Each structure stands twice: as structure tokens, then as C-alpha cells.
PDB file of C-alpha atoms in Angstrom:
ATOM      1  CA  UNK A   1       6.026 -17.426 -13.593  1.00 98.00           C
ATOM      2  CA  UNK A   2       2.476 -17.788 -12.123  1.00 98.00           C
ATOM      3  CA  UNK A   3       2.252 -17.161  -8.231  1.00 98.00           C
ATOM      4  CA  UNK A   4      -1.567 -18.111  -6.814  1.00 99.00           C
ATOM      5  CA  UNK A   5      -1.819 -16.754  -3.702  1.00 98.00           C
ATOM      6  CA  UNK A   6      -4.603 -18.134  -2.117  1.00 99.00           C
ATOM      7  CA  UNK A   7      -6.387 -17.337   1.823  1.00 98.00           C
ATOM      8  CA  UNK A   8      -6.991 -20.618   4.021  1.00 98.00           C
ATOM      9  CA  UNK A   9     -11.107 -21.718   4.321  1.00 98.00           C
ATOM     10  CA  UNK A  10     -12.776 -20.432   7.863  1.00 96.00           C
ATOM     11  CA  UNK A  11     -11.001 -22.259  11.070  1.00 97.00           C
ATOM     12  CA  UNK A  12     -12.390 -22.601  14.465  1.00 97.00           C
ATOM     13  CA  UNK A  13     -12.526 -20.581  16.991  1.00 94.00           C
ATOM     14  CA  UNK A  14      -9.807 -21.049  19.631  1.00 94.00           C
ATOM     15  CA  UNK A  15      -8.684 -19.488  22.599  1.00 90.00           C
ATOM     16  CA  UNK A  16      -6.161 -20.306  25.525  1.00 92.00           C
ATOM     17  CA  UNK A  17      -4.385 -19.077  28.482  1.00 89.00           C
ATOM     18  CA  UNK A  18      -0.993 -20.609  26.772  1.00 89.00           C
ATOM     19  CA  UNK A  19       0.381 -22.248  24.339  1.00 91.00           C
ATOM     20  CA  UNK A  20      -0.745 -21.182  20.629  1.00 94.00           C
ATOM     21  CA  UNK A  21      -3.821 -21.718  19.062  1.00 95.00           C
ATOM     22  CA  UNK A  22      -3.158 -22.973  15.597  1.00 97.00           C
ATOM     23  CA  UNK A  23      -6.432 -23.851  14.776  1.00 97.00           C
ATOM     24  CA  UNK A  24      -7.829 -26.174  12.833  1.00 98.00           C
ATOM     25  CA  UNK A  25     -10.575 -25.748  10.139  1.00 98.00           C
ATOM     26  CA  UNK A  26     -14.461 -25.551  11.382  1.00 97.00           C
ATOM     27  CA  UNK A  27     -16.727 -27.721   9.113  1.00 98.00           C
ATOM     28  CA  UNK A  28     -17.655 -24.841   6.537  1.00 97.00           C
ATOM     29  CA  UNK A  29     -14.090 -24.384   6.282  1.00 98.00           C
ATOM     30  CA  UNK A  30     -13.010 -27.658   4.567  1.00 98.00           C
ATOM     31  CA  UNK A  31     -16.522 -27.366   2.402  1.00 98.00           C
ATOM     32  CA  UNK A  32     -14.535 -23.768   1.116  1.00 98.00           C
ATOM     33  CA  UNK A  33     -11.232 -25.965   0.537  1.00 98.00           C
ATOM     34  CA  UNK A  34     -12.688 -29.298  -1.433  1.00 98.00           C
ATOM     35  CA  UNK A  35     -14.863 -26.482  -3.078  1.00 98.00           C
ATOM     36  CA  UNK A  36     -11.019 -24.564  -3.927  1.00 98.00           C
ATOM     37  CA  UNK A  37      -9.876 -28.522  -5.098  1.00 98.00           C
ATOM     38  CA  UNK A  38     -12.062 -28.976  -7.725  1.00 98.00           C
ATOM     39  CA  UNK A  39     -12.238 -25.116  -8.844  1.00 98.00           C
ATOM     40  CA  UNK A  40      -8.371 -25.738  -9.525  1.00 98.00           C
ATOM     41  CA  UNK A  41      -8.228 -29.330 -11.267  1.00 97.00           C
ATOM     42  CA  UNK A  42      -8.181 -28.357 -14.431  1.00 96.00           C
ATOM     43  CA  UNK A  43      -4.747 -25.875 -13.999  1.00 98.00           C
ATOM     44  CA  UNK A  44      -1.187 -27.283 -13.698  1.00 98.00           C
ATOM     45  CA  UNK A  45       0.476 -26.886 -10.736  1.00 98.00           C
ATOM     46  CA  UNK A  46       4.173 -27.151 -10.463  1.00 98.00           C
ATOM     47  CA  UNK A  47       4.577 -26.693  -7.115  1.00 98.00           C
ATOM     48  CA  UNK A  48       1.728 -26.826  -4.088  1.00 98.00           C
ATOM     49  CA  UNK A  49       2.702 -24.688  -1.069  1.00 99.00           C
ATOM     50  CA  UNK A  50       1.326 -23.879   2.553  1.00 99.00           C
ATOM     51  CA  UNK A  51       2.634 -22.098   5.534  1.00 98.00           C
ATOM     52  CA  UNK A  52       3.426 -23.610   8.770  1.00 98.00           C
ATOM     53  CA  UNK A  53      -0.346 -23.362   9.798  1.00 98.00           C
ATOM     54  CA  UNK A  54      -2.706 -26.314  10.558  1.00 98.00           C
ATOM     55  CA  UNK A  55      -5.611 -23.852   8.945  1.00 98.00           C
ATOM     56  CA  UNK A  56      -3.097 -23.359   5.622  1.00 98.00           C
ATOM     57  CA  UNK A  57      -2.164 -27.395   5.187  1.00 98.00           C
ATOM     58  CA  UNK A  58      -5.484 -28.296   5.766  1.00 98.00           C
ATOM     59  CA  UNK A  59      -6.779 -25.900   3.012  1.00 98.00           C
ATOM     60  CA  UNK A  60      -3.782 -26.970   0.900  1.00 98.00           C
ATOM     61  CA  UNK A  61      -4.744 -30.387   0.400  1.00 98.00           C
ATOM     62  CA  UNK A  62      -7.713 -30.655  -1.523  1.00 98.00           C
ATOM     63  CA  UNK A  63      -4.809 -28.596  -4.026  1.00 98.00           C
ATOM     64  CA  UNK A  64      -2.507 -31.034  -3.949  1.00 98.00           C
ATOM     65  CA  UNK A  65      -5.070 -34.081  -3.736  1.00 97.00           C
ATOM     66  CA  UNK A  66      -5.000 -36.248  -7.054  1.00 95.00           C
ATOM     67  CA  UNK A  67      -1.691 -34.772  -8.556  1.00 98.00           C
ATOM     68  CA  UNK A  68       2.038 -35.833  -8.587  1.00 97.00           C
ATOM     69  CA  UNK A  69       3.050 -33.411  -6.150  1.00 98.00           C
ATOM     70  CA  UNK A  70       4.204 -33.439  -2.326  1.00 98.00           C
ATOM     71  CA  UNK A  71       2.755 -30.298  -0.152  1.00 98.00           C
ATOM     72  CA  UNK A  72       6.225 -28.053   0.649  1.00 98.00           C
ATOM     73  CA  UNK A  73       5.499 -25.734   3.890  1.00 98.00           C
ATOM     74  CA  UNK A  74       6.927 -22.081   3.834  1.00 98.00           C
ATOM     75  CA  UNK A  75       6.995 -21.163   7.571  1.00 98.00           C
ATOM     76  CA  UNK A  76       7.645 -17.357   6.296  1.00 98.00           C
ATOM     77  CA  UNK A  77       4.124 -17.476   5.052  1.00 98.00           C
ATOM     78  CA  UNK A  78       2.874 -18.046   8.208  1.00 98.00           C
ATOM     79  CA  UNK A  79       0.072 -14.956   9.953  1.00 96.00           C
ATOM     80  CA  UNK A  80       1.021 -12.098  12.245  1.00 93.00           C
ATOM     81  CA  UNK A  81      -0.821 -13.669  15.073  1.00 92.00           C
ATOM     82  CA  UNK A  82       1.102 -17.610  14.033  1.00 95.00           C
ATOM     83  CA  UNK A  83       1.883 -17.540  18.158  1.00 93.00           C
ATOM     84  CA  UNK A  84      -0.871 -15.454  19.796  1.00 90.00           C
ATOM     85  CA  UNK A  85      -2.853 -18.024  22.476  1.00 92.00           C
ATOM     86  CA  UNK A  86      -6.157 -17.368  20.561  1.00 91.00           C
ATOM     87  CA  UNK A  87      -7.552 -17.492  17.316  1.00 90.00           C
ATOM     88  CA  UNK A  88     -11.414 -15.640  16.884  1.00 86.00           C
ATOM     89  CA  UNK A  89     -11.796 -15.162  12.942  1.00 85.00           C
ATOM     90  CA  UNK A  90     -12.272 -11.518  12.189  1.00 79.00           C
ATOM     91  CA  UNK A  91     -15.940 -11.692  11.473  1.00 78.00           C
ATOM     92  CA  UNK A  92     -16.686 -12.843  15.181  1.00 80.00           C
ATOM     93  CA  UNK A  93     -14.900  -9.790  16.617  1.00 77.00           C
ATOM     94  CA  UNK A  94     -16.286  -7.120  13.991  1.00 70.00           C
ATOM     95  CA  UNK A  95     -19.538  -8.146  14.412  1.00 74.00           C
ATOM     96  CA  UNK A  96     -19.414  -8.396  18.220  1.00 76.00           C
ATOM     97  CA  UNK A  97     -17.375  -5.355  18.274  1.00 78.00           C
ATOM     98  CA  UNK A  98     -14.679  -6.378  20.064  1.00 74.00           C
ATOM     99  CA  UNK A  99     -12.119  -4.331  21.851  1.00 78.00           C
ATOM    100  CA  UNK A 100      -9.692  -7.212  19.613  1.00 72.00           C
ATOM    101  CA  UNK A 101     -10.766  -6.486  16.088  1.00 63.00           C
ATOM    102  CA  UNK A 102      -9.436  -2.624  16.601  1.00 67.00           C
ATOM    103  CA  UNK A 103      -6.328  -4.196  18.535  1.00 69.00           C
ATOM    104  CA  UNK A 104      -5.809  -6.098  15.403  1.00 69.00           C
ATOM    105  CA  UNK A 105      -6.033  -3.395  13.107  1.00 67.00           C
ATOM    106  CA  UNK A 106      -4.059  -1.405  15.301  1.00 68.00           C
ATOM    107  CA  UNK A 107      -1.302  -4.114  16.021  1.00 65.00           C
ATOM    108  CA  UNK A 108      -1.241  -4.199  19.491  1.00 67.00           C
ATOM    109  CA  UNK A 109      -2.806  -7.590  19.887  1.00 68.00           C
ATOM    110  CA  UNK A 110      -1.759 -10.009  22.488  1.00 66.00           C
ATOM    111  CA  UNK A 111       0.912 -12.630  20.168  1.00 69.00           C
ATOM    112  CA  UNK A 112       0.729 -10.473  17.334  1.00 78.00           C
ATOM    113  CA  UNK A 113       4.514 -10.216  15.449  1.00 89.00           C
ATOM    114  CA  UNK A 114       5.639  -6.272  14.649  1.00 88.00           C
ATOM    115  CA  UNK A 115       3.951  -5.030  11.913  1.00 87.00           C
ATOM    116  CA  UNK A 116       7.134  -4.332   9.672  1.00 90.00           C
ATOM    117  CA  UNK A 117       9.086  -7.340  11.055  1.00 94.00           C
ATOM    118  CA  UNK A 118       6.130  -9.612   9.516  1.00 94.00           C
ATOM    119  CA  UNK A 119       5.863  -7.482   6.875  1.00 94.00           C
ATOM    120  CA  UNK A 120       9.656  -7.867   5.399  1.00 96.00           C
ATOM    121  CA  UNK A 121       9.585 -11.725   6.594  1.00 97.00           C
ATOM    122  CA  UNK A 122       6.296 -12.452   4.256  1.00 97.00           C
ATOM    123  CA  UNK A 123       7.900 -10.136   1.814  1.00 97.00           C
ATOM    124  CA  UNK A 124      11.036 -12.315   1.258  1.00 98.00           C
ATOM    125  CA  UNK A 125       9.276 -16.230   1.998  1.00 98.00           C
ATOM    126  CA  UNK A 126       7.186 -15.708  -1.383  1.00 98.00           C
ATOM    127  CA  UNK A 127       9.876 -14.197  -3.174  1.00 98.00           C
ATOM    128  CA  UNK A 128      11.808 -17.241  -2.311  1.00 98.00           C
ATOM    129  CA  UNK A 129       9.382 -19.409  -3.820  1.00 98.00           C
ATOM    130  CA  UNK A 130       9.502 -17.255  -7.230  1.00 98.00           C
ATOM    131  CA  UNK A 131      12.797 -17.520  -6.899  1.00 97.00           C
ATOM    132  CA  UNK A 132      12.731 -21.101  -6.707  1.00 98.00           C
ATOM    133  CA  UNK A 133      10.101 -21.892  -9.862  1.00 98.00           C
ATOM    134  CA  UNK A 134      10.762 -19.952 -12.656  1.00 96.00           C
ATOM    135  CA  UNK A 135       8.424 -20.072 -15.952  1.00 97.00           C
ATOM    136  CA  UNK A 136       6.539 -21.980 -13.626  1.00 98.00           C
ATOM    137  CA  UNK A 137       2.680 -21.989 -11.635  1.00 98.00           C
ATOM    138  CA  UNK A 138       2.793 -22.420  -8.196  1.00 98.00           C
ATOM    139  CA  UNK A 139       0.305 -21.979  -5.296  1.00 99.00           C
ATOM    140  CA  UNK A 140       1.052 -20.784  -1.941  1.00 99.00           C
ATOM    141  CA  UNK A 141      -2.075 -21.258   0.704  1.00 99.00           C
ATOM    142  CA  UNK A 142      -1.342 -18.300   3.136  1.00 98.00           C
ATOM    143  CA  UNK A 143      -3.414 -15.957   5.052  1.00 97.00           C
ATOM    144  CA  UNK A 144      -4.804 -11.827   4.610  1.00 95.00           C
ATOM    145  CA  UNK A 145      -2.243 -10.822   6.234  1.00 94.00           C
ATOM    146  CA  UNK A 146       0.749 -11.953   4.079  1.00 97.00           C
ATOM    147  CA  UNK A 147      -1.536 -11.752   0.994  1.00 97.00           C
ATOM    148  CA  UNK A 148      -2.247  -7.919   1.953  1.00 95.00           C
ATOM    149  CA  UNK A 149       1.945  -7.252   2.680  1.00 95.00           C
ATOM    150  CA  UNK A 150       2.876  -9.213  -0.336  1.00 96.00           C
ATOM    151  CA  UNK A 151       0.166  -7.178  -3.111  1.00 96.00           C
ATOM    152  CA  UNK A 152       0.886  -3.648  -0.880  1.00 94.00           C
ATOM    153  CA  UNK A 153       4.890  -4.531  -1.928  1.00 94.00           C
ATOM    154  CA  UNK A 154       3.724  -4.742  -5.372  1.00 95.00           C
ATOM    155  CA  UNK A 155       1.679  -1.792  -5.316  1.00 93.00           C
ATOM    156  CA  UNK A 156       3.933   0.127  -3.852  1.00 91.00           C
ATOM    157  CA  UNK A 157       1.262   1.134  -0.819  1.00 89.00           C
ATOM    158  CA  UNK A 158       2.432   2.341   2.723  1.00 78.00           C
ATOM    159  CA  UNK A 159       3.132  -0.846   4.688  1.00 63.00           C
ATOM    160  CA  UNK A 160       2.254   0.350   7.737  1.00 60.00           C
ATOM    161  CA  UNK A 161      -1.214   0.739   6.928  1.00 61.00           C
ATOM    162  CA  UNK A 162      -2.367  -3.383   7.870  1.00 64.00           C
ATOM    163  CA  UNK A 163      -4.908  -4.847   5.441  1.00 72.00           C
ATOM    164  CA  UNK A 164      -6.057  -2.736   2.993  1.00 81.00           C
ATOM    165  CA  UNK A 165      -8.295  -5.016   1.583  1.00 87.00           C
ATOM    166  CA  UNK A 166     -10.076  -8.384   2.883  1.00 89.00           C
ATOM    167  CA  UNK A 167      -9.146 -11.712   1.100  1.00 95.00           C
ATOM    168  CA  UNK A 168     -12.465 -13.834   1.517  1.00 96.00           C
ATOM    169  CA  UNK A 169     -11.634 -17.683   2.232  1.00 97.00           C
ATOM    170  CA  UNK A 170     -10.122 -19.817   0.035  1.00 98.00           C
ATOM    171  CA  UNK A 171      -9.994 -16.527  -2.663  1.00 98.00           C
ATOM    172  CA  UNK A 172      -6.933 -16.882  -5.236  1.00 98.00           C
ATOM    173  CA  UNK A 173      -5.022 -14.198  -6.254  1.00 98.00           C
ATOM    174  CA  UNK A 174      -2.681 -14.219  -8.633  1.00 98.00           C
ATOM    175  CA  UNK A 175       0.277 -12.241  -9.472  1.00 98.00           C
ATOM    176  CA  UNK A 176       2.788 -12.508 -12.850  1.00 98.00           C
ATOM    177  CA  UNK A 177       6.259 -12.583 -11.462  1.00 98.00           C
ATOM    178  CA  UNK A 178       9.263 -11.524 -13.781  1.00 96.00           C
ATOM    179  CA  UNK A 179      12.274 -13.343 -13.243  1.00 90.00           C
ATOM    180  CA  UNK A 180      13.764  -9.598 -13.678  1.00 92.00           C
ATOM    181  CA  UNK A 181      12.270  -8.610 -10.953  1.00 94.00           C
ATOM    182  CA  UNK A 182       8.857  -6.757 -12.666  1.00 96.00           C
ATOM    183  CA  UNK A 183       5.621  -8.205 -10.318  1.00 97.00           C
ATOM    184  CA  UNK A 184       1.660  -7.595 -11.485  1.00 97.00           C
ATOM    185  CA  UNK A 185      -1.167  -8.390  -9.675  1.00 97.00           C
ATOM    186  CA  UNK A 186      -3.320 -10.080 -12.292  1.00 98.00           C
ATOM    187  CA  UNK A 187      -6.518 -10.917 -10.378  1.00 98.00           C
ATOM    188  CA  UNK A 188      -7.461  -9.769  -6.828  1.00 97.00           C
ATOM    189  CA  UNK A 189     -10.547 -12.512  -4.448  1.00 96.00           C
ATOM    190  CA  UNK A 190     -11.209 -15.252  -7.002  1.00 97.00           C
ATOM    191  CA  UNK A 191     -13.763 -16.414  -5.752  1.00 96.00           C
ATOM    192  CA  UNK A 192     -15.804 -18.341  -8.277  1.00 95.00           C
ATOM    193  CA  UNK A 193     -15.882 -21.957  -6.476  1.00 97.00           C
ATOM    194  CA  UNK A 194     -17.696 -20.334  -3.669  1.00 96.00           C
ATOM    195  CA  UNK A 195     -20.857 -19.039  -5.484  1.00 93.00           C
ATOM    196  CA  UNK A 196     -24.113 -20.481  -4.980  1.00 94.00           C
ATOM    197  CA  UNK A 197     -22.517 -23.322  -2.577  1.00 96.00           C
ATOM    198  CA  UNK A 198     -24.277 -20.536   0.692  1.00 95.00           C
ATOM    199  CA  UNK A 199     -21.181 -20.726   2.454  1.00 96.00           C
ATOM    200  CA  UNK A 200     -19.457 -17.972   4.244  1.00 91.00           C
ATOM    201  CA  UNK A 201     -17.203 -16.095   1.862  1.00 89.00           C
ATOM    202  CA  UNK A 202     -15.897 -13.037   4.660  1.00 83.00           C
ATOM    203  CA  UNK A 203     -17.199 -10.061   5.795  1.00 76.00           C
ATOM    204  CA  UNK A 204     -20.113  -9.135   3.864  1.00 72.00           C
ATOM    205  CA  UNK A 205     -21.029 -11.998   1.996  1.00 76.00           C
ATOM    206  CA  UNK A 206     -22.002 -15.806   1.574  1.00 80.00           C
ATOM    207  CA  UNK A 207     -21.338 -17.926  -1.625  1.00 75.00           C
TER     208      UNK A 207
END
């Protein structure tokens, strides 16, 4: 089967004193999601999944639109900060040399899930989707940490290394998954749909 792991669009910044932040998409994030949906219009999809977080579900909306499909929710592909009271886009943290940037890399940020627990959970969630859709093409809208964890798993990289690469907003990462258990990375960071848009793509680029 062909698996499309897709990172969500740009969310708003939200910092709470209590509760869970779970931010929605920023206007630029909604525009990114719309371009993603148009980019994938020509591809047949047998199922579309999203994590339990709002930013992933909003990004998945345009992917599902116009298809005879219902968006399916898989909580285990939610990000490691799913229970955090704050969400600040990593570009802002890095640009401002915010100490929370290093805390995120170190795994010590408030509300952050233990990395081994997170990696195990997210890999199991993706594999469960693969097992349910043999011979099909499935899109899973999730998060940068989940994509890092799963590709690290395939490439047999050290799972203790949080974030070995940076998935751009609404980027597509294709994996070929055989029923025998073999996994192959086909593409990484597809962002053709953002080229020429002027929208932010990630740490260093605009479309």
C-alpha cells in the first residue's frame, strides 16, 4: 500500500495558564491546506485519517472535500505536545532564541510526552492504519514529530534523536508499505503545491 504522511498547516499561537492549547490553523495555514487539497485532487485515495488535534483535522478537510470519504480520526498519531497548555510555532521559538526551543529539542518542555512513549504510540498508530488498508492509498494528516518518528523507524535511526529533519507545513511524505512488513521511503517533504504561493513553508522557506 501507499501511505501519505502529511504535516498539518501553520497553526495560530496559543498560550494558556491551564487546559490544553490545541490551536486551530492560522489564515496562512488554511491557505496551505486549500492548496494541498487541490494538489491531491488528481490522486485516488481510499481513506483519509487525521490526528485528534484540531490543526490536523482542519488540514485534512480540503483533502476529503469532493471525495466519497469520511475523515477518520486516529488519536495515536497526535503530536507529543497534545496535552500542552501552550503552542508556539517552532519558527517563532527558533527565531526569538526562546529557551522553549531548546527545551523542546531536549524533551523537557512542559506538557511534552516522553519521547520513547510517544515514538512507540505513533509508530503503532501508523502501522495499525497500514494493516487496515492493504493494497490501497491512504493519507494521514498528522504532525512533524510523528513523521520524524515513523521515518526514523523505517530508516533504523536512533529514536532518542528528536527531530532528525524538518517537515514543512502541509508537506507530503510517501511510504511504500508491503504486507510482508517491508517499508520504503519514497518521497520526503513534497511541497510543490506551495511553490509560488508566498506562503510560509517552514524554518527557512516561503513558497
